[in-house]
Amino acid sequence: MTRAPHRVTPSRTRIGWIGTGVNPRSYIVVALLLFLTACASSQGLHLASLQQTLQDEETRFAGALPSTSTANPSIRQGPPKLGLYVMPTGFLRHEFEWTDADREALLAWANGLQRDGLISGVSFIQFSSIKGSQLAQLRESAARHGADLLLIVDGAATVDRYNNYKGVLLYWTILGAYFADGTHSDALCLVRGALWDVRGVTKLFEEDAQGLSKIVGPAARVEDREGVTAARRQALANLMEKLRDDFARTRSGR
């Protein structure tokens, strides 16, 4: 009687870790390095996306936008009174919210305009005082506050977080994530100030200003919001300087 040939079933030894001659730990290390390398790539900071965010916000808020006017505000006796309004930023990819410190900085800047005789007074227009969610309702609220001019401030930020070679080499250890300066957090902030004539429904001028922050440190200790805060403060300071020049130029041209 002829025996059937013996079938050799491939064992796990032949097709598994030992059969390949590769230590299982090597696969883990390779996978980890690939993951960290992917995290190491900087995506960059894109100003155009921030500009688009603010443009979308303005279109939604103001509706059909009039072209920026080079004309002076509607005729009035003496310096105008200024209303300040800070757009809420807790949505629509803004990445930050205005703080009390930001509002105090704006108020101090406006008080400086008053001391220089560029405006007669200033008041904040609170969000709660607006009977609606568009520019028309905001202008009505500004008029109730006695404002002749309305400055609307808006802003948005973006963060680029990535690892350098230290992160790739050392973050696989627990201590590395706490002590190796392997993580970068770059923040770009764009703020915009638009001045409107409350009575004439005219945008008198508009300025954009940028702020940039770069932080390097251990992954467990680098906070993106700290970079955003620093970039926002820098951008706001730059914006106020630009707007101050615009106020002076508008006043001298009357």
Coordinates of C-alpha atoms in Angstrom, one line a residue:
M1 CA 0.0 0.0 0.0
T2 CA 1.4 3.3 -1.1
R3 CA 1.5 6.0 1.5
A4 CA 0.3 9.5 0.7
P5 CA 3.2 12.0 0.8
H6 CA 3.5 13.8 4.1
R7 CA 2.2 17.4 4.0
V8 CA 4.3 19.9 5.8
T9 CA 2.1 22.6 7.4
P10 CA 4.0 25.9 7.7
S11 CA 4.5 26.5 11.4
R12 CA 4.4 29.8 13.1
T13 CA 8.2 29.4 13.5
R14 CA 8.6 29.6 9.7
I15 CA 6.3 32.6 9.1
G16 CA 6.5 34.3 12.4
W17 CA 9.1 36.5 14.1
I18 CA 11.8 33.8 14.3
G19 CA 11.3 32.7 10.7
T20 CA 12.0 36.2 9.5
G21 CA 15.0 36.6 11.7
V22 CA 13.7 39.9 13.1
N23 CA 13.3 40.6 16.8
P24 CA 9.7 41.6 17.7
R25 CA 11.1 44.7 19.5
S26 CA 12.6 45.9 16.3
Y27 CA 9.2 46.3 14.7
I28 CA 8.0 48.2 17.7
V29 CA 11.0 50.5 17.6
V30 CA 10.6 51.1 13.8
A31 CA 6.9 51.8 14.2
L32 CA 7.6 54.3 17.0
L33 CA 10.3 56.1 15.0
L34 CA 8.0 56.3 12.0
F35 CA 5.3 57.8 14.2
L36 CA 7.6 60.4 15.8
T37 CA 9.0 61.3 12.4
A38 CA 5.5 62.0 11.1
C39 CA 4.9 64.3 14.1
A40 CA 8.2 66.0 13.4
S41 CA 7.0 67.6 10.2
S42 CA 6.1 71.3 10.4
Q43 CA 2.9 72.2 8.6
G44 CA 3.7 75.9 8.6
L45 CA 1.7 79.0 9.5
H46 CA -0.8 80.1 6.9
L47 CA -1.7 83.7 6.9
A48 CA -4.2 83.3 4.0
S49 CA -6.4 81.0 6.1
L50 CA -6.6 83.5 8.9
Q51 CA -7.5 86.3 6.5
Q52 CA -10.2 84.1 5.0
T53 CA -11.5 83.3 8.5
L54 CA -11.9 87.0 9.3
Q55 CA -13.3 87.8 5.9
D56 CA -16.0 85.1 6.4
E57 CA -16.8 86.5 9.8
E58 CA -17.1 90.0 8.5
T59 CA -19.3 88.9 5.6
R60 CA -21.6 87.0 8.0
F61 CA -21.7 89.9 10.4
A62 CA -21.9 93.0 8.1
G63 CA -23.7 91.5 5.1
A64 CA -23.1 93.3 1.8
L65 CA -19.9 95.2 2.6
P66 CA -19.5 98.8 1.3
S67 CA -16.1 99.7 -0.1
T68 CA -13.7 101.4 2.3
S69 CA -14.1 105.2 2.2
T70 CA -11.4 107.7 2.2
A71 CA -13.9 110.4 3.2
N72 CA -14.0 112.0 6.7
P73 CA -16.7 111.1 9.2
S74 CA -20.0 112.9 8.8
I75 CA -19.8 116.5 9.9
R76 CA -20.1 117.1 13.7
Q77 CA -19.0 119.6 16.2
G78 CA -15.7 118.8 18.0
P79 CA -13.9 115.4 18.3
P80 CA -16.1 112.3 17.8
K81 CA -17.0 109.8 20.6
L82 CA -15.6 106.3 20.0
G83 CA -17.4 103.1 20.6
L84 CA -15.3 99.9 21.0
Y85 CA -16.6 96.5 20.1
V86 CA -14.6 93.2 20.3
M87 CA -16.0 90.4 18.2
P88 CA -16.6 87.1 20.1
T89 CA -13.9 84.6 19.0
G90 CA -14.9 81.4 20.8
F91 CA -15.9 79.7 17.5
L92 CA -15.1 79.5 13.8
R93 CA -11.5 78.4 14.1
H94 CA -10.3 81.5 15.9
E95 CA -8.2 79.5 18.4
F96 CA -8.5 82.1 21.2
E97 CA -10.8 84.3 23.2
W98 CA -10.3 87.9 24.1
T99 CA -9.4 88.5 27.7
D100 CA -10.0 91.3 30.2
A101 CA -6.4 92.3 29.7
D102 CA -6.9 92.8 26.0
R103 CA -10.0 95.0 26.6
E104 CA -8.1 97.0 29.2
A105 CA -5.2 97.5 26.7
L106 CA -7.7 98.8 24.1
L107 CA -9.4 101.1 26.6
A108 CA -6.0 102.5 27.7
W109 CA -5.1 103.1 24.0
A110 CA -8.4 104.9 23.4
N111 CA -7.9 107.0 26.5
G112 CA -4.6 108.1 24.9
L113 CA -6.5 109.2 21.8
Q114 CA -8.8 111.2 24.0
R115 CA -5.8 112.9 25.7
D116 CA -4.5 113.8 22.3
G117 CA -7.8 115.4 21.3
L118 CA -8.5 112.9 18.6
I119 CA -11.7 111.7 20.2
S120 CA -14.0 113.2 22.9
G121 CA -14.7 110.0 24.8
V122 CA -14.9 106.2 24.6
S123 CA -17.2 103.4 25.7
F124 CA -17.2 99.7 25.2
I125 CA -20.3 98.3 23.4
Q126 CA -21.2 95.1 25.3
F127 CA -22.4 92.0 23.4
S128 CA -25.4 91.8 25.7
S129 CA -26.6 95.3 24.6
I130 CA -27.0 94.3 20.9
K131 CA -30.5 93.3 19.9
G132 CA -29.4 91.0 17.1
S133 CA -26.2 89.5 15.6
Q134 CA -25.4 91.8 12.7
L135 CA -23.7 95.2 12.1
A136 CA -27.0 97.0 11.8
Q137 CA -28.0 96.1 15.4
L138 CA -24.4 96.9 16.6
R139 CA -24.6 100.4 15.1
E140 CA -28.0 100.9 16.8
S141 CA -26.4 100.0 20.1
A142 CA -23.4 102.3 19.5
A143 CA -25.8 105.1 18.7
R144 CA -27.6 104.5 22.0
H145 CA -24.3 104.9 23.7
G146 CA -23.8 108.2 22.0
A147 CA -20.9 107.0 19.8
D148 CA -20.1 108.7 16.5
L149 CA -17.5 106.2 15.4
L150 CA -17.4 102.5 16.0
L151 CA -14.2 100.4 16.1
I152 CA -14.8 96.7 15.6
V153 CA -11.8 94.5 16.5
D154 CA -11.6 90.9 15.4
G155 CA -8.9 88.2 15.4
A156 CA -7.9 84.7 14.7
A157 CA -4.8 82.5 15.3
T158 CA -3.2 79.3 14.1
V159 CA -0.7 77.0 15.8
D160 CA 2.0 74.8 14.2
R161 CA 3.2 72.2 16.7
Y162 CA 6.0 69.8 15.6
N163 CA 9.0 67.9 17.0
N164 CA 12.7 68.3 16.3
Y165 CA 15.4 65.6 16.3
K166 CA 15.5 65.6 20.1
G167 CA 11.9 64.6 20.2
V168 CA 12.4 61.8 17.7
L169 CA 15.3 60.4 19.6
L170 CA 14.2 60.9 23.2
Y171 CA 10.4 61.0 23.4
W172 CA 10.2 57.2 23.5
T173 CA 11.4 57.5 27.1
I174 CA 9.1 58.9 29.8
L175 CA 11.7 61.3 31.0
G176 CA 12.4 62.6 27.5
A177 CA 8.9 64.0 27.2
Y178 CA 9.4 66.1 30.3
F179 CA 13.0 67.2 29.9
A180 CA 14.1 67.1 26.3
D181 CA 13.5 70.4 24.3
G182 CA 12.0 68.4 21.4
T183 CA 8.8 70.2 20.7
H184 CA 8.1 73.5 18.8
S185 CA 4.9 75.5 19.2
D186 CA 4.7 78.3 16.7
A187 CA 1.7 80.6 16.8
L188 CA 0.6 83.3 14.3
C189 CA -2.2 85.7 15.2
L190 CA -4.0 88.1 12.9
V191 CA -6.1 90.9 14.3
R192 CA -8.2 93.4 12.4
G193 CA -9.6 96.8 13.3
A194 CA -12.3 98.4 11.2
L195 CA -13.6 101.9 11.9
W196 CA -17.2 102.7 11.0
D197 CA -19.1 106.0 10.9
V198 CA -22.2 105.2 12.9
R199 CA -24.4 107.8 11.2
G200 CA -23.1 107.5 7.7
V201 CA -22.9 103.6 7.7
T202 CA -19.5 104.0 6.1
K203 CA -16.3 102.1 6.8
L204 CA -13.7 104.8 7.1
F205 CA -10.6 102.6 7.3
E206 CA -9.4 99.1 8.2
E207 CA -6.0 97.8 9.4
D208 CA -4.6 94.3 9.9
A209 CA -1.7 93.4 12.2
Q210 CA 0.2 90.2 12.9
G211 CA 1.9 88.7 15.9
L212 CA 4.2 85.7 16.0
S213 CA 5.4 83.5 18.9
K214 CA 7.8 80.6 18.9
I215 CA 8.2 78.3 21.9
V216 CA 10.6 75.3 22.2
G217 CA 10.5 72.9 25.1
P218 CA 9.6 69.4 26.3
A219 CA 6.3 68.1 24.9
A220 CA 4.7 67.7 28.3
R221 CA 5.5 71.3 29.2
V222 CA 4.9 73.3 26.0
E223 CA 1.4 74.9 26.1
D224 CA 0.1 76.1 22.7
R225 CA -2.2 78.6 24.4
E226 CA 0.8 80.4 25.9
G227 CA 2.2 81.0 22.4
V228 CA -1.2 82.1 21.1
T229 CA -1.5 84.6 24.0
A230 CA 1.9 86.1 23.3
A231 CA 1.2 86.3 19.6
R232 CA -2.2 87.9 20.2
R233 CA -0.8 90.6 22.5
Q234 CA 1.9 91.4 20.0
A235 CA -0.6 91.7 17.2
L236 CA -3.0 93.8 19.2
A237 CA -0.1 96.2 20.1
N238 CA 0.8 96.5 16.5
L239 CA -2.8 97.1 15.5
M240 CA -3.3 99.9 18.0
E241 CA -0.2 101.6 16.7
K242 CA -1.5 101.5 13.2
L243 CA -4.9 102.7 14.1
R244 CA -3.5 105.6 16.2
D245 CA -1.7 106.9 13.0
D246 CA -5.0 106.5 11.0
F247 CA -6.9 108.5 13.6
A248 CA -4.3 111.3 13.6
R249 CA -4.3 111.4 9.8
T250 CA -8.1 111.4 9.5
R251 CA -8.3 114.2 12.1
S252 CA -5.6 116.3 10.4
G253 CA -7.4 116.0 7.1
R254 CA -10.7 117.5 8.2

